Amino acid sequence: MALLTLTGLLYVWGLDHNGWANSYYSAAAMAGSQDWTAFFFASSDPGNAISVDKPPLSLWVMSASVWAFGLSPWSILVPQAVMGVASVYLLYRMVRTHVSAAAGLLAATFFAVTPVATVMFRYNNPDALLTLLMIGVASAALESIRRSSPTWLVMAGALTGAALMTKQLQVALVLPAVAVAYLIFATAPIIWRTLHLLGALLTAAVTGGWWFLLVQLTPASSRPFVGGSRLNSAVELTLGYNGLDRLSGEDASRTMSPSAAANLAEKLDPGFQRFLQPQFSGQFGWFLPLAIAGLCIAVWQVRRRSGSTAYRAFLVLCGVWLLCSATVLAFMSGIVHPYYALTAIPPLCGLAAVGLMHLYRLRHRRNTRIALAASFLGTMILGFVSASRSTADFPGGPEFVLVLWSITIALQLLLPPTPTLRTISAGLLAVTLMAGPVLWSVNTVLSPHAGAGVVSGPSILGIRTDHPDRQQLGSDVPASFVAVMFGDLPEEGVVSRLYAAPTSTEWSAAMVGSETAANYQLESRRSVLPIGGFDGTDPFPTLEQFQIMVDGGQVGALVIQELPPLTLEGRGESARIVSWVRARYPAEQIGGAQYYNLLP
């Protein structure tokens, strides 16, 4: 209970510092609270022009909260904090059941303070709900093995379907682990085990597929355009933009020119060495060496059939889950956000707890002490690397890491001779192990975060990609890309015009790119049409569709500040619309925005 209370404080404290957080999803939550069609289809605007590029389940939770408590940062962000506390509890319960209560408490504590978990459970991306559901899938599958009950496996299938409706195919990262663990450790004959897994898969298809089927069967004229797709198709969105495109890097090339996308790929060379780069090491590296030690112990114990069947099933499930998630994260191309690592944190923390407890319990053996010290040495190196890149926020951090870890490792190697010294040594180990992630998490809590590129912890080499003031971005980040990631800052004069727009208009204004449209929609509380969806490249509306909207008096104005990269290059329907409006209507300069009145 104490851990859950502290976790709740960590995830809720000062949440309003994040403002609308990712305004892309906040605007969709606002739309869903005002209109049932927007709610069902996850529209980004109450006028139902275009949907966000994710399924609706996480938005349904936020929209219900907005409907109940009113539109505010608190009503949008608190649901994710609650999901975080629930995730910590569910992980504790899973590890306690299959390993021990002490290991469960340790794993849950690791999970709660891992910086990437802290930042994402304080944010409104769908990853919070996805992670909770994935822990639920793993827990239900292990219960099915432990109880010899296929009903629990069906429950895992239902949760998989819910995760499919949250962030589509990302839930597949845990499914190989479920299949392998069940096939090896379930007690039913192999043919029945296979049929049970197929039944769970069918359950997932039904519970998660019905929404996609309804979207496909609904006439395009009766629903919003499927954001993120090229063909207005939920199936294409699932398999393409949110599927294989995330692995191949195609998602980046659709947002930026090929040269810009190539430069991005060069900064994130594929491979496990990626985890040593500034964008990743501070997010989840603090317990990674212990997790690797836990993985080695898991392999050894499974081969020797050491422990109960339920225990070994837990080790196999966590091991395969971690390997699948880490491999995909290491080798995926294009836009790779560090927060994608969140789905690997539950198995990482479970294995780290197993590794630490096993090595510490047997530290009276010389070889075990050396293995324990080697794990801590790896943690010290990762901590030193992370601290060295964040001296702007933590001056003296690298030296502090070296001194503290050196003393701790020496005490573990020497094995203090008296109970008092052993207690002091254990206390110092606990402080040293938790100091880094807790400092990074507290920094995350005390710092505001905004936009689509949220990152936990302090600035990295003086750069932060998610600070609302946008002053800590790298000098090589073009303004057009900033417009995609953050959206333009609303001009007060334009907001006043939108607020005063005739109620007969479906959209008070149109803007290129969803983040900019979302910022204005949230400020004005009026529906804003996001031309081209998230990055301005979706083929909706076409110029001809936009002309019909204007002729019908549905759109009050077009507002232009910074255009997304490809629109700026004159590519796509959004560029055609901008050219047409500029040629036909006079511009009024309001602050940094060009305002084109489209009404007669």
Coordinates of C-alpha atoms in Angstrom, one line a residue:
M1 CA 0.0 0.0 0.0
A2 CA 2.9 2.4 0.8
L3 CA 4.4 1.7 -2.6
L4 CA 1.1 2.4 -4.4
T5 CA 0.6 5.6 -2.4
L6 CA 4.1 6.9 -3.3
T7 CA 3.6 5.8 -6.9
G8 CA 0.4 7.7 -7.0
L9 CA 2.1 10.8 -5.7
L10 CA 4.9 10.4 -8.2
Y11 CA 2.5 10.1 -11.1
V12 CA 0.0 12.8 -10.0
W13 CA 2.2 15.5 -8.4
G14 CA 2.0 18.7 -10.5
L15 CA 0.4 17.1 -13.5
D16 CA -0.9 20.5 -14.7
H17 CA 2.7 21.4 -15.4
N18 CA 2.3 19.4 -18.6
G19 CA -0.6 21.6 -19.8
W20 CA -2.4 19.8 -22.6
A21 CA 0.6 17.4 -22.9
N22 CA 0.2 15.9 -26.4
S23 CA -2.5 18.2 -27.6
Y24 CA -3.1 15.9 -30.5
Y25 CA -4.8 13.4 -28.2
S26 CA -6.2 16.1 -25.8
A27 CA -8.1 17.7 -28.7
A28 CA -9.5 14.2 -29.7
A29 CA -10.6 13.7 -26.1
M30 CA -12.4 17.0 -26.2
A31 CA -14.1 16.1 -29.5
G32 CA -15.2 12.7 -28.1
S33 CA -16.7 14.4 -25.0
Q34 CA -18.9 16.6 -27.3
D35 CA -20.0 14.3 -30.1
W36 CA -20.8 10.6 -30.2
T37 CA -19.5 10.1 -33.7
A38 CA -16.2 11.7 -32.7
F39 CA -16.2 9.5 -29.6
F40 CA -16.7 6.3 -31.5
F41 CA -14.3 7.0 -34.4
A42 CA -11.6 8.8 -32.4
S43 CA -12.0 12.0 -34.4
S44 CA -9.6 14.8 -33.7
D45 CA -12.3 17.4 -34.1
P46 CA -16.0 17.6 -33.2
G47 CA -16.8 18.2 -36.8
N48 CA -15.5 14.7 -37.7
A49 CA -13.2 15.6 -40.5
I50 CA -10.4 13.2 -39.7
S51 CA -9.5 10.8 -36.9
V52 CA -6.3 10.5 -35.0
D53 CA -3.9 7.8 -36.1
K54 CA -4.7 5.3 -33.3
P55 CA -7.7 3.3 -32.3
P56 CA -10.1 4.8 -29.8
L57 CA -9.9 2.8 -26.5
S58 CA -7.5 5.1 -24.6
L59 CA -9.4 8.2 -25.9
W60 CA -12.7 6.7 -24.7
V61 CA -11.2 6.8 -21.2
M62 CA -10.0 10.4 -21.5
S63 CA -13.3 11.5 -23.2
A64 CA -15.3 10.0 -20.4
S65 CA -13.2 11.8 -17.9
V66 CA -13.6 15.1 -19.7
W67 CA -17.3 14.6 -20.0
A68 CA -17.5 13.9 -16.2
F69 CA -15.1 16.5 -14.9
G70 CA -14.9 19.1 -17.6
L71 CA -12.1 19.9 -20.0
S72 CA -8.8 20.5 -18.2
P73 CA -5.3 19.1 -18.1
W74 CA -6.2 17.2 -14.9
S75 CA -9.2 15.5 -16.4
I76 CA -7.1 14.4 -19.3
L77 CA -4.0 13.3 -17.5
V78 CA -5.2 11.7 -14.3
P79 CA -6.6 8.6 -16.0
Q80 CA -3.1 7.7 -17.2
A81 CA -1.7 8.1 -13.7
V82 CA -4.3 5.8 -12.3
M83 CA -3.3 3.3 -15.0
G84 CA 0.2 3.6 -13.8
V85 CA -0.7 2.7 -10.2
A86 CA -2.8 -0.2 -11.5
S87 CA 0.2 -1.4 -13.6
V88 CA 2.5 -1.3 -10.6
Y89 CA 0.0 -3.3 -8.5
L90 CA -0.6 -5.8 -11.3
L91 CA 3.1 -6.4 -11.8
Y92 CA 3.6 -6.8 -8.0
R93 CA 0.8 -9.4 -7.9
M94 CA 2.1 -11.3 -10.9
V95 CA 5.7 -11.5 -9.5
R96 CA 4.6 -12.2 -6.0
T97 CA 2.4 -15.1 -7.2
H98 CA 5.1 -16.8 -9.3
V99 CA 8.3 -15.8 -7.5
S100 CA 7.9 -14.3 -4.0
A101 CA 6.4 -11.4 -2.2
A102 CA 9.9 -9.8 -1.8
A103 CA 10.6 -10.1 -5.5
G104 CA 7.2 -8.7 -6.3
L105 CA 7.8 -5.7 -4.2
L106 CA 11.2 -5.2 -5.7
A107 CA 10.0 -5.5 -9.3
A108 CA 7.1 -3.2 -8.7
T109 CA 9.4 -0.6 -7.1
F110 CA 11.8 -0.8 -10.0
F111 CA 8.9 -0.4 -12.4
A112 CA 7.4 2.6 -10.5
V113 CA 10.6 4.7 -10.6
T114 CA 11.9 3.8 -14.1
P115 CA 12.0 7.2 -15.7
V116 CA 10.2 6.2 -18.9
A117 CA 7.3 4.8 -16.9
T118 CA 7.1 8.0 -14.8
V119 CA 6.9 10.2 -17.8
M120 CA 4.4 8.1 -19.8
F121 CA 2.0 7.5 -16.9
R122 CA 1.9 11.3 -16.5
Y123 CA 1.1 11.8 -20.2
N124 CA -1.8 11.2 -22.5
N125 CA -0.4 8.9 -25.1
P126 CA -2.0 5.5 -25.5
D127 CA 1.1 3.8 -24.2
A128 CA -0.1 4.0 -20.6
L129 CA -3.2 1.9 -21.2
L130 CA -1.3 -0.4 -23.6
T131 CA 1.3 -1.2 -20.9
L132 CA -1.4 -2.0 -18.3
L133 CA -3.2 -4.3 -20.7
M134 CA 0.1 -6.1 -21.7
I135 CA 0.8 -6.8 -18.1
G136 CA -2.7 -8.1 -17.8
V137 CA -2.2 -10.4 -20.8
A138 CA 1.0 -11.8 -19.3
S139 CA -0.6 -12.2 -15.9
A140 CA -3.7 -13.9 -17.2
A141 CA -1.6 -16.3 -19.4
L142 CA 0.6 -17.3 -16.4
E143 CA -2.6 -17.8 -14.3
S144 CA -3.8 -20.1 -17.0
I145 CA -0.7 -22.2 -16.7
R146 CA -0.6 -22.2 -12.9
R147 CA -4.3 -23.1 -12.6
S148 CA -4.5 -25.4 -15.7
S149 CA -7.4 -23.3 -16.7
P150 CA -7.9 -22.3 -20.4
T151 CA -10.5 -19.8 -19.2
W152 CA -7.6 -17.5 -18.1
L153 CA -6.0 -17.9 -21.5
V154 CA -9.3 -16.7 -23.0
M155 CA -9.1 -13.7 -20.7
A156 CA -5.6 -13.0 -22.0
G157 CA -7.1 -13.1 -25.5
A158 CA -9.8 -10.6 -24.5
L159 CA -7.1 -8.2 -23.0
T160 CA -5.1 -8.6 -26.2
G161 CA -8.1 -7.5 -28.2
A162 CA -8.4 -4.5 -25.9
A163 CA -4.8 -3.7 -26.5
L164 CA -5.3 -4.0 -30.2
M165 CA -7.9 -1.3 -29.9
T166 CA -5.4 0.8 -27.9
K167 CA -2.3 0.9 -30.1
Q168 CA -2.9 -1.8 -32.7
L169 CA -0.1 -4.3 -33.4
Q170 CA 2.3 -3.2 -30.6
V171 CA 0.6 -5.7 -28.3
A172 CA 2.2 -8.4 -30.5
L173 CA 5.5 -7.9 -28.6
V174 CA 4.2 -9.9 -25.7
L175 CA 2.3 -12.6 -27.7
P176 CA 5.4 -14.8 -28.7
A177 CA 6.2 -15.0 -24.9
V178 CA 2.7 -16.1 -24.1
A179 CA 2.7 -18.7 -26.8
V180 CA 6.1 -20.1 -25.9
A181 CA 5.3 -20.3 -22.1
Y182 CA 2.0 -21.9 -22.7
L183 CA 3.2 -24.5 -25.1
I184 CA 6.1 -25.5 -22.8
F185 CA 4.5 -25.4 -19.4
A186 CA 0.7 -26.0 -19.7
T187 CA -0.3 -29.5 -18.7
A188 CA -2.8 -30.3 -21.4
P189 CA -1.8 -32.5 -24.4
I190 CA 0.1 -30.5 -27.0
I191 CA -2.9 -30.6 -29.5
W192 CA -5.1 -29.0 -26.8
R193 CA -2.5 -26.4 -25.9
T194 CA -2.4 -25.4 -29.6
L195 CA -6.2 -25.3 -29.7
H196 CA -6.3 -23.2 -26.5
L197 CA -3.9 -20.7 -28.0
L198 CA -6.0 -20.5 -31.2
G199 CA -9.1 -20.0 -29.2
A200 CA -7.4 -17.1 -27.3
L201 CA -6.3 -15.6 -30.6
L202 CA -9.8 -15.9 -32.0
T203 CA -11.1 -14.1 -28.8
A204 CA -8.5 -11.3 -29.4
A205 CA -9.7 -11.0 -33.0
V206 CA -13.3 -10.7 -32.0
T207 CA -12.9 -8.3 -29.0
G208 CA -10.4 -6.2 -30.8
G209 CA -11.5 -6.5 -34.4
W210 CA -15.1 -5.5 -34.2
W211 CA -14.3 -1.8 -34.2
F212 CA -12.0 -2.1 -37.2
L213 CA -14.7 -4.0 -39.1
L214 CA -17.3 -1.4 -38.3
V215 CA -15.0 1.4 -39.5
Q216 CA -14.4 -0.5 -42.7
L217 CA -18.2 -1.2 -43.2
T218 CA -19.2 2.4 -42.5
P219 CA -19.5 4.6 -45.6
A220 CA -16.8 7.1 -45.8
S221 CA -19.3 9.9 -46.0
S222 CA -20.7 8.9 -42.6
R223 CA -17.4 8.9 -40.7
P224 CA -14.2 10.8 -40.4
F225 CA -11.2 10.1 -42.7
V226 CA -9.0 7.5 -41.1
G227 CA -6.0 9.6 -40.0
G228 CA -2.6 8.1 -40.8
S229 CA -3.8 6.1 -43.8
R230 CA -3.6 6.8 -47.5
L231 CA -6.7 5.0 -48.6
N232 CA -9.0 5.9 -45.7
S233 CA -8.7 2.4 -44.4
A234 CA -8.4 1.2 -40.8
V235 CA -6.8 -2.1 -42.1
E236 CA -4.2 -0.1 -44.0
L237 CA -3.5 2.0 -40.8
T238 CA -3.0 -1.2 -38.8
L239 CA -0.7 -3.0 -41.2
G240 CA 1.0 0.0 -42.7
Y241 CA 1.5 3.2 -40.8
N242 CA 1.2 1.6 -37.4
G243 CA 2.5 -1.8 -38.6
L244 CA 5.4 -2.5 -40.9
D245 CA 6.1 1.1 -41.7
R246 CA 7.2 1.5 -38.1
L247 CA 9.9 -1.2 -38.7
S248 CA 11.0 -0.1 -42.1
G249 CA 11.1 3.6 -41.5
E250 CA 8.5 4.4 -44.0
D251 CA 6.6 6.4 -41.3
A252 CA 9.5 8.9 -41.2
S253 CA 9.8 9.4 -45.0
R254 CA 6.1 10.3 -45.2
T255 CA 6.6 13.1 -42.8
M256 CA 10.0 14.4 -44.0
S257 CA 11.9 14.6 -47.3
P258 CA 14.1 11.5 -48.0
S259 CA 17.2 13.5 -47.1
A260 CA 15.9 14.6 -43.8
A261 CA 14.7 11.1 -43.0
A262 CA 18.1 9.7 -43.9
N263 CA 19.8 12.1 -41.5
L264 CA 17.5 11.0 -38.8
A265 CA 18.3 7.4 -39.5
E266 CA 22.0 8.1 -39.3
K267 CA 21.6 9.5 -35.7
L268 CA 20.0 6.2 -34.6
D269 CA 22.0 3.4 -36.1
P270 CA 20.1 0.1 -35.6
G271 CA 21.5 -2.4 -33.1
F272 CA 21.6 -2.9 -29.4
Q273 CA 24.3 -0.2 -29.1
R274 CA 21.3 2.2 -29.6
F275 CA 20.6 1.7 -25.9
L276 CA 23.8 3.5 -25.1
Q277 CA 22.8 6.6 -27.0
P278 CA 21.6 9.7 -25.1
Q279 CA 18.0 9.2 -26.2
F280 CA 17.7 5.8 -24.5
S281 CA 20.2 5.2 -21.7
G282 CA 18.6 7.4 -19.1
Q283 CA 15.1 6.2 -19.9
F284 CA 15.4 2.6 -18.8
G285 CA 19.1 1.6 -18.5
W286 CA 19.2 1.8 -14.7
F287 CA 18.1 -1.8 -14.1
L288 CA 19.1 -3.3 -17.5
P289 CA 22.3 -5.0 -16.3
L290 CA 20.4 -6.7 -13.5
A291 CA 17.8 -7.8 -15.9
I292 CA 20.5 -9.3 -18.1
A293 CA 21.8 -11.1 -15.1
G294 CA 18.2 -12.3 -14.3
L295 CA 17.9 -13.5 -17.9
C296 CA 21.1 -15.6 -17.6
I297 CA 19.8 -17.0 -14.3
A298 CA 16.5 -17.8 -16.0
V299 CA 18.1 -19.7 -18.8
W300 CA 20.2 -21.7 -16.3
Q301 CA 17.3 -22.5 -14.0
V302 CA 14.9 -23.4 -16.8
R303 CA 17.5 -25.8 -18.3
R304 CA 18.0 -27.4 -14.8
R305 CA 14.3 -27.4 -14.2
S306 CA 14.9 -25.6 -10.9
G307 CA 11.9 -24.3 -9.1
S308 CA 8.2 -24.9 -9.7
T309 CA 6.5 -25.0 -13.1
A310 CA 4.8 -21.7 -12.4
Y311 CA 8.2 -20.1 -11.6
R312 CA 9.9 -21.4 -14.7
A313 CA 6.9 -20.3 -16.8
F314 CA 7.3 -16.8 -15.4
L315 CA 11.0 -16.8 -16.3
V316 CA 10.4 -17.9 -19.8
L317 CA 7.5 -15.5 -20.4
C318 CA 9.5 -12.5 -19.1
G319 CA 12.7 -13.6 -21.0
V320 CA 11.0 -13.9 -24.4
W321 CA 8.9 -10.8 -23.8
L322 CA 12.0 -8.7 -23.0
L323 CA 14.0 -10.2 -25.9
C324 CA 11.2 -9.5 -28.4
S325 CA 10.6 -5.9 -27.2
A326 CA 14.3 -5.0 -27.0
T327 CA 15.1 -6.5 -30.4
V328 CA 12.3 -4.6 -32.2
L329 CA 13.3 -1.4 -30.4
A330 CA 16.9 -1.9 -31.3
F331 CA 16.4 -2.5 -35.0
M332 CA 13.3 -0.5 -36.0
S333 CA 13.9 2.4 -38.3
G334 CA 12.5 5.9 -39.0
I335 CA 11.0 7.8 -36.1
V336 CA 12.0 5.9 -32.9
H337 CA 10.7 7.5 -29.8
P338 CA 12.5 6.5 -26.6
Y339 CA 9.2 6.0 -24.9
Y340 CA 8.5 3.0 -27.1
A341 CA 10.7 1.2 -24.5
L342 CA 7.9 1.3 -22.0
T343 CA 6.4 -2.0 -23.1
A344 CA 9.7 -3.7 -22.3
I345 CA 9.9 -2.4 -18.8
P346 CA 7.6 -4.9 -17.0
P347 CA 9.6 -8.0 -18.0
L348 CA 12.8 -6.0 -17.5
C349 CA 11.9 -5.2 -13.9
G350 CA 10.6 -8.7 -13.2
L351 CA 13.9 -10.2 -14.4
A352 CA 16.0 -7.6 -12.6
A353 CA 14.2 -8.4 -9.3
V354 CA 14.9 -12.2 -9.8
G355 CA 18.5 -11.5 -10.7
L356 CA 19.2 -9.2 -7.7
M357 CA 17.5 -11.5 -5.2
H358 CA 19.3 -14.6 -6.5
L359 CA 22.7 -13.1 -6.6
Y360 CA 22.4 -11.3 -3.3
R361 CA 21.1 -14.4 -1.5
L362 CA 24.1 -16.4 -2.7
R363 CA 26.7 -13.6 -2.3
H364 CA 28.6 -15.8 0.3
R365 CA 29.9 -17.6 -2.8
R366 CA 32.9 -15.9 -4.4
N367 CA 31.8 -16.4 -8.0
T368 CA 28.3 -15.1 -7.2
R369 CA 29.9 -12.0 -5.6
I370 CA 31.9 -11.4 -8.8
A371 CA 28.7 -11.8 -10.9
L372 CA 26.9 -9.4 -8.6
A373 CA 29.7 -6.9 -8.9
A374 CA 29.8 -7.2 -12.6
S375 CA 26.1 -6.4 -12.9
F376 CA 26.6 -3.4 -10.7
L377 CA 29.6 -2.3 -12.8
G378 CA 27.4 -2.4 -15.8
T379 CA 24.8 -0.3 -14.0
M380 CA 27.6 2.2 -12.9
I381 CA 28.7 2.5 -16.5
L382 CA 25.2 3.2 -17.8
G383 CA 24.6 5.6 -14.9
F384 CA 27.9 7.4 -15.6
V385 CA 27.0 7.7 -19.4
S386 CA 23.6 9.1 -18.6
A387 CA 24.9 11.5 -15.9
S388 CA 27.7 12.7 -18.2
R389 CA 25.2 13.9 -20.8
S390 CA 23.1 15.7 -18.2
T391 CA 25.6 17.8 -16.3
A392 CA 23.6 21.0 -17.2
D393 CA 20.9 19.8 -14.8
F394 CA 23.1 17.7 -12.4
P395 CA 26.6 19.2 -12.2
G396 CA 28.9 16.8 -10.6
G397 CA 26.6 13.9 -11.4
P398 CA 29.2 11.7 -13.1
E399 CA 31.6 12.0 -10.2
F400 CA 28.8 11.3 -7.8
V401 CA 27.9 8.1 -9.7
L402 CA 31.5 6.9 -9.8
V403 CA 32.2 7.4 -6.1
L404 CA 28.9 6.0 -4.8
W405 CA 29.0 2.9 -7.0
S406 CA 32.7 2.3 -6.4
I407 CA 32.1 2.1 -2.6
T408 CA 29.0 0.0 -3.1
I409 CA 30.7 -2.5 -5.4
A410 CA 33.7 -2.7 -3.1
L411 CA 31.5 -3.6 -0.1
Q412 CA 29.7 -6.3 -2.2
L413 CA 33.0 -7.8 -3.2
L414 CA 34.5 -7.8 0.3
L415 CA 31.4 -9.3 2.1
P416 CA 31.4 -7.3 5.4
P417 CA 32.2 -9.7 8.3
T418 CA 29.6 -8.4 10.9
P419 CA 25.8 -8.2 10.8
T420 CA 26.0 -4.4 11.4
L421 CA 28.3 -3.9 8.5
R422 CA 26.2 -6.1 6.3
T423 CA 23.2 -4.0 7.2
I424 CA 25.0 -0.9 6.3
S425 CA 26.2 -2.4 3.1
A426 CA 22.7 -3.5 2.2
G427 CA 21.3 0.0 2.9
L428 CA 24.0 1.6 0.8
L429 CA 23.2 -0.8 -2.0
A430 CA 19.5 0.2 -1.9
V431 CA 20.3 3.9 -1.9
T432 CA 22.8 3.6 -4.7
L433 CA 20.6 1.4 -6.9
M434 CA 17.6 3.7 -6.6
A435 CA 19.4 7.1 -6.6
G436 CA 19.7 7.4 -10.4
P437 CA 16.2 6.4 -11.5
V438 CA 14.6 8.3 -8.6
L439 CA 16.5 11.5 -9.5
W440 CA 15.6 11.1 -13.1
S441 CA 11.9 10.5 -12.2
V442 CA 11.8 13.5 -9.8
N443 CA 13.3 15.7 -12.5
T444 CA 10.6 14.4 -14.8
V445 CA 7.9 15.3 -12.3
L446 CA 9.3 18.8 -11.8
S447 CA 9.7 19.6 -15.5
P448 CA 6.9 20.4 -17.9
H449 CA 6.5 18.2 -21.0
A450 CA 4.6 18.8 -24.2
G451 CA 4.3 17.7 -27.8
A452 CA 4.7 14.4 -29.6
G453 CA 8.4 13.6 -28.6
V454 CA 8.1 13.3 -24.8
V455 CA 11.2 12.2 -23.0
S456 CA 11.9 11.6 -19.3
G457 CA 14.7 13.0 -17.1
P458 CA 16.9 16.0 -17.5
S459 CA 18.1 17.6 -20.7
I460 CA 20.6 15.6 -22.8
L461 CA 23.7 17.7 -23.8
G462 CA 21.6 20.7 -23.1
I463 CA 18.8 19.6 -25.4
R464 CA 15.2 18.7 -24.5
T465 CA 12.8 17.7 -27.2
D466 CA 9.6 18.2 -25.2
H467 CA 10.0 21.4 -23.2
P468 CA 7.0 23.7 -23.9
D469 CA 9.1 26.8 -24.3
R470 CA 10.8 25.1 -27.4
Q471 CA 14.1 26.9 -26.5
Q472 CA 16.0 23.8 -25.7
L473 CA 15.7 22.1 -29.1
G474 CA 18.8 21.4 -31.1
S475 CA 19.8 24.2 -33.5
D476 CA 19.4 21.9 -36.5
V477 CA 15.7 21.3 -36.0
P478 CA 13.8 23.1 -38.7
A479 CA 10.8 25.2 -37.7
S480 CA 8.6 23.1 -40.0
F481 CA 9.4 19.9 -38.0
V482 CA 8.8 21.7 -34.8
A483 CA 5.3 22.6 -36.1
V484 CA 4.7 18.8 -36.6
M485 CA 5.9 17.8 -33.2
F486 CA 4.5 20.7 -31.1
G487 CA 2.1 22.6 -33.3
D488 CA 2.1 26.3 -33.6
L489 CA 1.6 28.4 -30.5
P490 CA -1.9 30.0 -30.8
E491 CA -2.0 33.7 -31.5
E492 CA -4.4 35.4 -29.2
G493 CA -6.0 37.5 -32.0
V494 CA -6.7 34.3 -34.0
V495 CA -8.2 32.5 -31.1
S496 CA -10.6 35.5 -30.6
R497 CA -11.6 35.2 -34.3
L498 CA -12.2 31.5 -33.9
Y499 CA -14.2 32.0 -30.8
A500 CA -16.4 34.6 -32.6
A501 CA -16.9 32.5 -35.8
P502 CA -20.5 31.9 -36.7
T503 CA -22.0 28.8 -35.1
S504 CA -23.3 27.8 -38.5
T505 CA -19.8 26.9 -39.6
E506 CA -18.8 23.2 -39.0
W507 CA -15.2 24.3 -38.5
S508 CA -14.2 27.7 -37.2
A509 CA -11.0 27.4 -39.2
A510 CA -8.7 25.0 -41.0
M511 CA -5.0 24.5 -40.4
V512 CA -2.4 22.3 -41.8
G513 CA -1.3 19.6 -39.3
S514 CA -3.1 18.2 -36.4
E515 CA -0.9 19.5 -33.6
T516 CA -1.5 23.1 -34.7
A517 CA -5.2 22.5 -35.2
A518 CA -5.4 20.9 -31.8
N519 CA -3.7 23.8 -30.0
Y520 CA -6.2 26.2 -31.5
Q521 CA -9.1 23.9 -30.9
L522 CA -8.3 23.5 -27.2
E523 CA -7.8 27.2 -26.7
S524 CA -10.9 28.3 -28.6
R525 CA -13.1 25.4 -27.7
R526 CA -14.3 25.4 -31.3
S527 CA -13.9 22.7 -33.9
V528 CA -10.8 23.2 -36.1
L529 CA -10.2 21.2 -39.3
P530 CA -6.7 19.6 -39.4
I531 CA -5.8 19.5 -43.1
G532 CA -3.7 16.5 -43.9
G533 CA -3.9 15.0 -40.4
F534 CA -0.9 14.7 -38.1
D535 CA 1.9 15.8 -40.5
G536 CA -0.2 17.3 -43.2
T537 CA 0.3 14.5 -45.7
D538 CA -2.9 12.6 -45.3
P539 CA -4.9 13.0 -48.6
F540 CA -7.9 14.6 -46.8
P541 CA -9.5 16.9 -47.6
T542 CA -8.5 17.1 -51.3
L543 CA -8.6 20.5 -52.8
E544 CA -11.9 19.7 -54.5
Q545 CA -13.4 18.5 -51.2
F546 CA -12.1 21.6 -49.4
Q547 CA -13.6 23.9 -52.1
I548 CA -17.0 22.2 -51.6
M549 CA -16.6 22.8 -47.8
V550 CA -15.8 26.5 -48.4
D551 CA -18.6 27.0 -50.9
G552 CA -21.0 25.4 -48.3
G553 CA -19.9 27.8 -45.6
Q554 CA -18.6 24.9 -43.5
V555 CA -15.1 26.4 -42.9
G556 CA -14.7 29.9 -41.5
A557 CA -11.0 30.6 -42.3
L558 CA -7.6 29.2 -43.1
V559 CA -4.8 30.0 -40.7
I560 CA -1.2 29.6 -41.7
Q561 CA 1.9 29.9 -39.4
E562 CA 4.6 27.3 -39.9
L563 CA 3.8 24.7 -42.4
P564 CA 4.9 21.0 -42.1
P565 CA 8.0 20.0 -44.1
L566 CA 6.3 18.4 -47.1
T567 CA 3.6 21.0 -47.4
L568 CA 6.3 23.6 -47.3
E569 CA 7.9 21.8 -50.3
G570 CA 4.6 22.1 -52.2
R571 CA 3.8 18.4 -52.0
G572 CA 0.4 16.8 -51.3
E573 CA -3.2 18.0 -51.1
S574 CA -2.4 20.4 -48.2
A575 CA 0.0 22.3 -50.4
R576 CA -2.6 22.5 -53.2
I577 CA -5.2 23.9 -50.7
V578 CA -2.7 26.5 -49.3
S579 CA -1.9 27.6 -52.9
W580 CA -5.5 27.9 -53.9
V581 CA -6.5 29.9 -50.8
R582 CA -3.5 32.2 -51.1
A583 CA -4.3 32.9 -54.8
R584 CA -8.0 33.6 -54.1
Y585 CA -8.3 35.3 -50.7
P586 CA -6.5 38.2 -49.1
A587 CA -4.3 37.5 -46.1
E588 CA -4.6 39.4 -42.8
Q589 CA -1.5 39.3 -40.6
I590 CA -2.4 38.6 -37.0
G591 CA 0.8 38.3 -35.0
G592 CA 2.8 35.5 -36.6
A593 CA -0.2 34.0 -38.4
Q594 CA -1.7 34.6 -41.8
Y595 CA -5.5 34.6 -41.4
Y596 CA -7.6 34.1 -44.5
N597 CA -11.3 34.7 -44.1
L598 CA -13.2 32.2 -46.2
L599 CA -16.7 33.3 -45.4
P600 CA -18.6 35.7 -47.8

